Structures are given as structure tokens and as C-alpha cells.
PDB file of C-alpha atoms in Angstrom:
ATOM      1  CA  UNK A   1     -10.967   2.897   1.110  1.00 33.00           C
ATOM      2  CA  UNK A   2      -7.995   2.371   3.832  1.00 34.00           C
ATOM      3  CA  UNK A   3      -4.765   2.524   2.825  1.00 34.00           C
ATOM      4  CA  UNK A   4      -2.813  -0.800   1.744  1.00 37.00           C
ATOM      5  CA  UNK A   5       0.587  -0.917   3.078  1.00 38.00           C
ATOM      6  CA  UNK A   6       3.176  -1.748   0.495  1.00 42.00           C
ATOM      7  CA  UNK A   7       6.518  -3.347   1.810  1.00 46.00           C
ATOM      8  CA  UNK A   8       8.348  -3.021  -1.367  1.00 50.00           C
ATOM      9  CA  UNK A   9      10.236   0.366  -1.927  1.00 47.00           C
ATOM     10  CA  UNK A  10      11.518  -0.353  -5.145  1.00 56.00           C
ATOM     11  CA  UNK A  11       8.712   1.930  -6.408  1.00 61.00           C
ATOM     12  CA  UNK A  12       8.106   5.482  -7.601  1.00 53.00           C
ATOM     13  CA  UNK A  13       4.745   5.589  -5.608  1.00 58.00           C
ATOM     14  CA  UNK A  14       3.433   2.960  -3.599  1.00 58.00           C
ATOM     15  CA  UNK A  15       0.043   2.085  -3.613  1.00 56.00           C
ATOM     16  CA  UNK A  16      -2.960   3.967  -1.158  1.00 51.00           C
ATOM     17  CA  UNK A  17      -5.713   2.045  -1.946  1.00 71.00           C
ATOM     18  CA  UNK A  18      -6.748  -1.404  -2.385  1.00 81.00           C
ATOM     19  CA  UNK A  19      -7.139  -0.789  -6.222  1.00 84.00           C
ATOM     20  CA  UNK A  20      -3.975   0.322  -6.495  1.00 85.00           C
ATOM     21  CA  UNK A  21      -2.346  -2.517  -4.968  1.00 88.00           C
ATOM     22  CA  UNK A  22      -4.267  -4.775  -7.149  1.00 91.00           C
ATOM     23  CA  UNK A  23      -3.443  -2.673 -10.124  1.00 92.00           C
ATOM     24  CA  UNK A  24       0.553  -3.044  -9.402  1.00 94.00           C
ATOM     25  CA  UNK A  25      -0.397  -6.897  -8.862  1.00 94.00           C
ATOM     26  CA  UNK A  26      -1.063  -7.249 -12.274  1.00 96.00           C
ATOM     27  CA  UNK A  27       1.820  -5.331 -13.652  1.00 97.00           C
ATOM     28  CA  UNK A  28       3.981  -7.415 -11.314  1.00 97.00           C
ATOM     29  CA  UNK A  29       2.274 -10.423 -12.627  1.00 97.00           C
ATOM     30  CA  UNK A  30       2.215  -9.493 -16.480  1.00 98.00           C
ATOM     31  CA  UNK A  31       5.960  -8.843 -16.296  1.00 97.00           C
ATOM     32  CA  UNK A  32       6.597 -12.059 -14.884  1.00 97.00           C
ATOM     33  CA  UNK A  33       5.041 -14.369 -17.532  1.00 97.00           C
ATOM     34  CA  UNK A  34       6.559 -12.182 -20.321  1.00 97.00           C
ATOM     35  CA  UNK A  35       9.765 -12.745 -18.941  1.00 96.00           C
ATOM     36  CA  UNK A  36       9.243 -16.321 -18.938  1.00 95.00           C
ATOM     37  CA  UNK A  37       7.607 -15.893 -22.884  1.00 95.00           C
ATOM     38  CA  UNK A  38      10.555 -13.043 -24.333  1.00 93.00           C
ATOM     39  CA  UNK A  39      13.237 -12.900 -21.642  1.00 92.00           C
ATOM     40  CA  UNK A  40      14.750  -9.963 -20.355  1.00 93.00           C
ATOM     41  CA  UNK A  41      16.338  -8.218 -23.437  1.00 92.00           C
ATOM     42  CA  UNK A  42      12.158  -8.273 -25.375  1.00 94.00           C
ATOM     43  CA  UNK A  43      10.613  -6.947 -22.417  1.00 95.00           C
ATOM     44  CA  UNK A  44       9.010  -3.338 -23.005  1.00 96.00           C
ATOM     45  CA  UNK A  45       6.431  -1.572 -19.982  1.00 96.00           C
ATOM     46  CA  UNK A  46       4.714  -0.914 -23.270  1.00 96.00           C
ATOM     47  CA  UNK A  47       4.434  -4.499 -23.358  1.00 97.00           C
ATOM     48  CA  UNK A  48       3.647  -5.270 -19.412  1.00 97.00           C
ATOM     49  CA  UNK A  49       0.710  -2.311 -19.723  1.00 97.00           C
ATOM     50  CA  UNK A  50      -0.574  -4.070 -22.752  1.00 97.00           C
ATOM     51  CA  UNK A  51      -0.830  -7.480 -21.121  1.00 97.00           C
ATOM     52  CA  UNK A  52      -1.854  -6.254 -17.600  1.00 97.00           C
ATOM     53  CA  UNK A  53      -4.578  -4.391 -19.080  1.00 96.00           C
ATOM     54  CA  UNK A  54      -3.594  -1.025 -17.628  1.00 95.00           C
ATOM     55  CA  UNK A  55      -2.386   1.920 -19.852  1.00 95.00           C
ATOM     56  CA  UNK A  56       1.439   2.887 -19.793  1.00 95.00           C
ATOM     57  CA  UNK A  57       0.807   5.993 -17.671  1.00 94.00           C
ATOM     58  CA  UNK A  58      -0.116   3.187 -14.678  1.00 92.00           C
ATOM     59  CA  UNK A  59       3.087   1.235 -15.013  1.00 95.00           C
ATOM     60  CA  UNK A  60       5.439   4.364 -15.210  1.00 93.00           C
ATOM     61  CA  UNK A  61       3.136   6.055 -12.087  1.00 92.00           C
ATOM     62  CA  UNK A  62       5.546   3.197 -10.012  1.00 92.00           C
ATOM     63  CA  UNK A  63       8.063   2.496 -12.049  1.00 94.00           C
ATOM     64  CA  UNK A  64      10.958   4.754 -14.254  1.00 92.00           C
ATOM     65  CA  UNK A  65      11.774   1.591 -16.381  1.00 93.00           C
ATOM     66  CA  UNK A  66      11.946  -2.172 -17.482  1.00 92.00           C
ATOM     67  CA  UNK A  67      14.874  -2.461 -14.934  1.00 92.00           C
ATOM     68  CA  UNK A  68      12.843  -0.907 -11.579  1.00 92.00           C
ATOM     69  CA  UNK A  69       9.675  -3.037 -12.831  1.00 94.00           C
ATOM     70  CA  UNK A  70      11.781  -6.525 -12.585  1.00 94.00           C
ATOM     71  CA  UNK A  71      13.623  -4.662  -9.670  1.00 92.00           C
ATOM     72  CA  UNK A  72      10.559  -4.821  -7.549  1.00 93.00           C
ATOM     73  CA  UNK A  73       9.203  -8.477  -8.871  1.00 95.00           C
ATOM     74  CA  UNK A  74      12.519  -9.719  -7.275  1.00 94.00           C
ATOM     75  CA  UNK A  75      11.711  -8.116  -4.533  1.00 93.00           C
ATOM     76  CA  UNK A  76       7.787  -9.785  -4.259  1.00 95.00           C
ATOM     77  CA  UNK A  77       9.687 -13.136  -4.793  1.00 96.00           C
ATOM     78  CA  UNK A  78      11.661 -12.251  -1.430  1.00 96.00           C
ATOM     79  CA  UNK A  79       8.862 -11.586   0.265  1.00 96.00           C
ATOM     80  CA  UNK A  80       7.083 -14.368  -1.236  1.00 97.00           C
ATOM     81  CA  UNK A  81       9.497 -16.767  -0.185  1.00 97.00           C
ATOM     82  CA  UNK A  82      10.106 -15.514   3.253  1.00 97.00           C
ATOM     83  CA  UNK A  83       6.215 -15.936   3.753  1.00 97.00           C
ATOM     84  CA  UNK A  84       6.396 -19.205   2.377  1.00 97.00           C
ATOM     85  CA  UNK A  85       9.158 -20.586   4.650  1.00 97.00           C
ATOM     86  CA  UNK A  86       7.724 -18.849   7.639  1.00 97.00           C
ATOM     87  CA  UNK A  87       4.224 -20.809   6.885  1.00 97.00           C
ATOM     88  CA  UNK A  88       6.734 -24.337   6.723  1.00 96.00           C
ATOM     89  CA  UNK A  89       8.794 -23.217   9.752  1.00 96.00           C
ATOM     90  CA  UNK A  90       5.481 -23.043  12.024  1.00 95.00           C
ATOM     91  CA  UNK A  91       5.558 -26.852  12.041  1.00 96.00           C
ATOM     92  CA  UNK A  92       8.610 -27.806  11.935  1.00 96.00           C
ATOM     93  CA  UNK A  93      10.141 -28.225  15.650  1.00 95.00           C
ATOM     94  CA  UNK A  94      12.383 -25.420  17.154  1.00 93.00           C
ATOM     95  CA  UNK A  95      14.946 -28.092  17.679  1.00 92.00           C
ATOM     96  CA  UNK A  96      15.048 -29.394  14.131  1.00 94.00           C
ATOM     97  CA  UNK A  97      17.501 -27.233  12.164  1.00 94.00           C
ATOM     98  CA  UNK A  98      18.118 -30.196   9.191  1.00 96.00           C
ATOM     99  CA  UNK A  99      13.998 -29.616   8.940  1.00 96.00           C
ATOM    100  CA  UNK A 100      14.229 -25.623   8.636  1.00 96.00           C
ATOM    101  CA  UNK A 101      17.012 -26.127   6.455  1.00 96.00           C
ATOM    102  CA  UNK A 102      15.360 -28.122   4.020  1.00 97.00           C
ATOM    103  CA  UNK A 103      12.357 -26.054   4.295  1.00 97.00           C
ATOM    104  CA  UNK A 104      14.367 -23.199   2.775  1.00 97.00           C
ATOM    105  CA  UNK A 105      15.856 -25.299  -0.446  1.00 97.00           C
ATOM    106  CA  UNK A 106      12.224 -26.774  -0.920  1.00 97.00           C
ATOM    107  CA  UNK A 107      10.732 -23.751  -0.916  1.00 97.00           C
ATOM    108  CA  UNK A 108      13.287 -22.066  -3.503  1.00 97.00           C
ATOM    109  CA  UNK A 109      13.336 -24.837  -5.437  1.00 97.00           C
ATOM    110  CA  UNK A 110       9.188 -24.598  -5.626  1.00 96.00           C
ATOM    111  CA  UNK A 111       9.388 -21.269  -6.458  1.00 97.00           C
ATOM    112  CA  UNK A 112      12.088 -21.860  -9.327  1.00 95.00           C
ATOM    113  CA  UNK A 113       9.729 -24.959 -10.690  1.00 94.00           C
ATOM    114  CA  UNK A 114       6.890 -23.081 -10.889  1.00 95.00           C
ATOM    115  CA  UNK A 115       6.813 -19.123 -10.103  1.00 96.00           C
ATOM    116  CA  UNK A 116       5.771 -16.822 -13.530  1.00 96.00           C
ATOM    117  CA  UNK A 117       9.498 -15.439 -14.020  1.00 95.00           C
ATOM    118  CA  UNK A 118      11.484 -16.287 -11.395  1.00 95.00           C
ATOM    119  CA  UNK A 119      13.985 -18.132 -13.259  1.00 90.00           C
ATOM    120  CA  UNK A 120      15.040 -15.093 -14.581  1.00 89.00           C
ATOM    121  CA  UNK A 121      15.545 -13.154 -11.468  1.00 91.00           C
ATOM    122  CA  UNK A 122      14.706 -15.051  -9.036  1.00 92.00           C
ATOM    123  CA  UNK A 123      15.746 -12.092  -5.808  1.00 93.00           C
ATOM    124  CA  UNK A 124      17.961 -10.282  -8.311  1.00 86.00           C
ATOM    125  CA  UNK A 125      18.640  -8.654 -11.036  1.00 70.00           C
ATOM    126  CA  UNK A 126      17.358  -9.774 -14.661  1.00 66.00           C
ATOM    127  CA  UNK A 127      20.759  -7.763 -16.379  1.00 61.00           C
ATOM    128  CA  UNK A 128      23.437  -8.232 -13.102  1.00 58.00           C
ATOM    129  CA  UNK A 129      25.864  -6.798 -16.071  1.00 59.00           C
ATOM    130  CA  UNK A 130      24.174  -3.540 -15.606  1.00 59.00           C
ATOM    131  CA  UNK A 131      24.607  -3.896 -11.459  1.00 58.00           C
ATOM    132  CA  UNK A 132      28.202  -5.642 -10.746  1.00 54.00           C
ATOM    133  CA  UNK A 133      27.466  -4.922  -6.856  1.00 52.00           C
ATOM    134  CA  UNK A 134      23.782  -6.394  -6.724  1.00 62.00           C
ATOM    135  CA  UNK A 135      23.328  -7.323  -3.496  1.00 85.00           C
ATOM    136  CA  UNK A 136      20.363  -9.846  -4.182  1.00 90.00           C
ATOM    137  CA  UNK A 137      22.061 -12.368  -2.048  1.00 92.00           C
ATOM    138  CA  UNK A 138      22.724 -10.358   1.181  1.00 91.00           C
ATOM    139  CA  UNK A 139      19.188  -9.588   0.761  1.00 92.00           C
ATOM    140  CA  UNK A 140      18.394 -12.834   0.627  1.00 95.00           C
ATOM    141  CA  UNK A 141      20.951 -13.987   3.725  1.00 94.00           C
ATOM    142  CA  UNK A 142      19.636 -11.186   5.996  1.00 93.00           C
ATOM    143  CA  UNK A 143      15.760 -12.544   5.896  1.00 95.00           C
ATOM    144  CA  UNK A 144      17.022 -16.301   6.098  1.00 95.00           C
ATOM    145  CA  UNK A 145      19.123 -15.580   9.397  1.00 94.00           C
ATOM    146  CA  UNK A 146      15.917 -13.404  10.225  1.00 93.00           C
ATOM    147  CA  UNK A 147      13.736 -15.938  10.270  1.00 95.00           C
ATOM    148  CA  UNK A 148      16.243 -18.897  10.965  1.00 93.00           C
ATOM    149  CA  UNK A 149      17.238 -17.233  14.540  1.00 92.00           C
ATOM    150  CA  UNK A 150      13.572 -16.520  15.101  1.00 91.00           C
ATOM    151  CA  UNK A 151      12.603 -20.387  14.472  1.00 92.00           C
ATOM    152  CA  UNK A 152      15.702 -21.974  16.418  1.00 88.00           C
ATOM    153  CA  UNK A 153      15.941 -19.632  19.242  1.00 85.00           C
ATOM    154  CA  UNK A 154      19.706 -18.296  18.342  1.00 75.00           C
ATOM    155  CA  UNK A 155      21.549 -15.226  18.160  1.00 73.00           C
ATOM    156  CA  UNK A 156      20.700 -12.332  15.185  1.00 75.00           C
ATOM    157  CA  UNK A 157      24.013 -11.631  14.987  1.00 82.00           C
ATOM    158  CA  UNK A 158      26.829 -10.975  12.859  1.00 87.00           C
ATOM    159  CA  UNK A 159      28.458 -14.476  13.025  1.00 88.00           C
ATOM    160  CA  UNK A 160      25.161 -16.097  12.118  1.00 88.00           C
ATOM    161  CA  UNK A 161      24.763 -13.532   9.261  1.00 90.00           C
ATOM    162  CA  UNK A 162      27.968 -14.303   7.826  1.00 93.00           C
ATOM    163  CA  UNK A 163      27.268 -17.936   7.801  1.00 94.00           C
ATOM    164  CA  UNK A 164      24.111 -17.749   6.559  1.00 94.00           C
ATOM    165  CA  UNK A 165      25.525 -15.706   3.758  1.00 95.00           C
ATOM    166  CA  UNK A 166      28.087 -18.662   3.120  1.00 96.00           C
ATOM    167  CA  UNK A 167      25.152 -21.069   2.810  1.00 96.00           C
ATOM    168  CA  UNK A 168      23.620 -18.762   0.121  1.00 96.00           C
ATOM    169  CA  UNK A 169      26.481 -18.261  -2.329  1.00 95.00           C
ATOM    170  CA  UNK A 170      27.004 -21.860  -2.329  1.00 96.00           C
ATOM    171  CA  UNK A 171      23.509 -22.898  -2.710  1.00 96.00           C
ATOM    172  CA  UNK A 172      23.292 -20.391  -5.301  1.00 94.00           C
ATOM    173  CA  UNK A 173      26.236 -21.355  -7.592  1.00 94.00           C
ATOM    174  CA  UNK A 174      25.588 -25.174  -7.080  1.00 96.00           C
ATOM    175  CA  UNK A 175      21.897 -24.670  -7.670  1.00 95.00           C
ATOM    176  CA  UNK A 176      22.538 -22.480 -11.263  1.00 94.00           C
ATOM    177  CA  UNK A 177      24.717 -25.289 -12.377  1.00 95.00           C
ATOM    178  CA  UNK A 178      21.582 -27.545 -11.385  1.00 96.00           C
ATOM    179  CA  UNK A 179      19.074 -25.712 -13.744  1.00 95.00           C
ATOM    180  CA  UNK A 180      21.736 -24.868 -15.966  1.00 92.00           C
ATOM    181  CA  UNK A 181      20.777 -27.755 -18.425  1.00 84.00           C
ATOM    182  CA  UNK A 182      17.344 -29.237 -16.592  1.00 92.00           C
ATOM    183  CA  UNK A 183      14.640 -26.568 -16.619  1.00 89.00           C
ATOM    184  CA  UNK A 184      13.474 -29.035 -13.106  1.00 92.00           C
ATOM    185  CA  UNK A 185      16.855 -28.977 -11.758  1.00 94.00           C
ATOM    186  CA  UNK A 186      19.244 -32.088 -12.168  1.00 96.00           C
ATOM    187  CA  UNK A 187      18.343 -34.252  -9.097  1.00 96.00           C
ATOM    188  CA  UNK A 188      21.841 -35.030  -7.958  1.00 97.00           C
ATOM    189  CA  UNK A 189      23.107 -32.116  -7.909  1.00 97.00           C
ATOM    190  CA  UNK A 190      20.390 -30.958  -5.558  1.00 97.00           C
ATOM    191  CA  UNK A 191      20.404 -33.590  -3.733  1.00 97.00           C
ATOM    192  CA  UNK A 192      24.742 -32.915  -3.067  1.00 97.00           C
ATOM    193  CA  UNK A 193      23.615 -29.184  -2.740  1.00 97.00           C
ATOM    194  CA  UNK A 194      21.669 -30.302   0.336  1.00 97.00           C
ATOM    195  CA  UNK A 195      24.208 -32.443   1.688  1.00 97.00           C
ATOM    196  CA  UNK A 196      26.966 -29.912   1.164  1.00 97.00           C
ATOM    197  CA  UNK A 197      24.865 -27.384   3.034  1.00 97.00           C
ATOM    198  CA  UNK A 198      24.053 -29.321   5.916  1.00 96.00           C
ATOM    199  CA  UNK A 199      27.606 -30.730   6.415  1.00 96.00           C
ATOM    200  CA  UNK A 200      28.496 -26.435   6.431  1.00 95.00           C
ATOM    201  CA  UNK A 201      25.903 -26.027   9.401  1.00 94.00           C
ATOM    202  CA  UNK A 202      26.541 -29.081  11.512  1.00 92.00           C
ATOM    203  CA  UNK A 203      29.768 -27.617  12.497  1.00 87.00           C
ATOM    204  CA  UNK A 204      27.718 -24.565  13.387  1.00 85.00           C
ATOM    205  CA  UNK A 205      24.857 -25.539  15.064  1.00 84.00           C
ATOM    206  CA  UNK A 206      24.744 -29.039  15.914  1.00 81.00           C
TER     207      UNK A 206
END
């Protein structure tokens, strides 16, 4: 078979083959739902291989632990939801940043709705006690001003970086306090999430 390309490098080995890839899938995917069914804390790779249908040897072949397998599921959700966005962004016009805008918080708040374990750790850690200095949202700032320059025709640079980092933090405090206590996400709050965000950017790009 040809080689798969694997852009995650959270992993011991990445995948060669197309069966391979589709074997990590599945790991990927069984340690989502059991983090939606047992949370972080009951998850085992004994556990994952057992639901995936793979024996242990396969999950530990990519990954040293619990914390590198839900390591590399955040990092399929990035990639998930830059590929998502992107998709939105193609019809959306170039002059139209309030439209790109909201096609980022749709899109995360999709995911959050309805992706196997991403409530958890949505681009981050599952245990951010074990990693004070997780960078999940720079991560997540440097593919949104990525793909936000690339859509409106601006700059890659370090001012838009910063501010698209601004727009993340906030969005990502205001939208934990939204799901804090509605597993759907209390509508007013994301609704004043939006407008808080947008009011940030007009200065910036209107």
C-alpha cells in the first residue's frame, strides 16, 4: 500500500499504511466516547484497546500513555476544526469578516454539541493540572490567524497573532462559563460571547 501521511506528531510512530491509519482512527475514536462515558480520571489504554478492538500492544505502538492518547485526540479536534472552518470560509465572501467570525464560534460550538469527547479536551489537555504551560490555545490562535489572513486577504503577522490570541482566551473563558451548567451552552451567554468578540475586532479590522 502507499504510505498515509499523518499530520499529528503527538505519536510514538505514525502510521505507513492505510491500515494503520485506520487502526489509530479507532483508538482515537474509542478514547473519545469513553471519555464522554468515564471521564478522564477512569480512562485506561487497557480500556481504549478493549473498545477499539485492537490489542494493547497497538495502542502503546503510538502512544506511551492515557495522557499522549488524549494528547493527540486534541490534536485531531484541531485539525478537525480547522478543516471544518476552511470548508465554511470557501463561501463566505473575502470581505465579510462578521461572516468568518461567526463561522469560527459555530463551528466550535458544533463540535462541543456533538463531537465523541471533546468536551473534555476540546484542543487541550484532559488533566491541564499535570501541564500548567499547555499551550492549547496558542495552538489554537496560530491556525485561526492562519486561516483568517488567508480568507480576508491580511497580514500573517505578529499583530494579527496577538489579537487573534485575545479573541481566543476570551471566547474560551466566556464560553466554559456557557457550558458550565448547560451541557448545549446557555444561549445568552453565547450570544454576548459573539457580540463581545466582534465589538474586539471592529476596532481591528473594520
Amino acid at each position: 500500500m502507499e504510505p498515509v501521511p499523518h499530520a499529528n506528531t503527538n505519536l510514538r510512530r505514525a502510521p505507513v499504511q492505510q491500515r494503520s491509519a485506520e487502526r489509530l482512527a479507532r483508538i482515537l475514536d474509542a478514547c473519545a466516547e469513553l471519555l464522554d462515558e468515564t471521564g478522564y480520571e477512569q480512562l485506561s489504554t487497557r480500556a481504549v484497546a478493549i473498545r477499539a478492538g485492537v490489542p494493547i500492544g497497538s495502542v502503546y505502538r503510538f502512544f506511551s500513555n492515557k495522557r499522549a492518547l488524549t494528547d493527540a485526540l486534541a490534536r485531531r479536534n484541531l485539525d478537525s476544526y480547522a478543516e471544518r472552518i476552511t470548508e465554511r470560509l470557501a463561501v463566505i465572501p473575502t470581505t465579510d469578516w462578521r461572516g468568518a467570525i461567526d463561522a469560527v464560534l459555530d463551528e466550535y460550538l458544533a463540535m462541543k454539541r456533538s463531537v465523541a469527547g471533546f468536551a473534555f479536551i476540546d484542543f487541550g489537555a484532559a488533566a491541564p493540572e499535570e501541564d500548567p504551560a499547555n499551550d492549547a490555545n496558542q495552538r489554537v490562535a496560530g491556525r485561526l490567524a492562519e486561516l483568517l489572513s488567508g480568507h480576508l486577504g491580511g497580514t500573517f503577522d505578529e499583530d494579527l497573532s496577538r489579537t487573534v490570541l485575545v479573541c481566543v482566551e476570551a471566547a474560551d473563558a466566556l464560553l466554559q462559563l456557557a457550558f458550565r451548567t448547560d451541557p448545549s451552552g446557555d444561549q445568552a451567554i453565547v450570544a454576548e460571547t459573539r457580540v463581545l468578540i466582534r465589538a474586539y475586532l471592529a476596532s481591528v479590522l473594520d
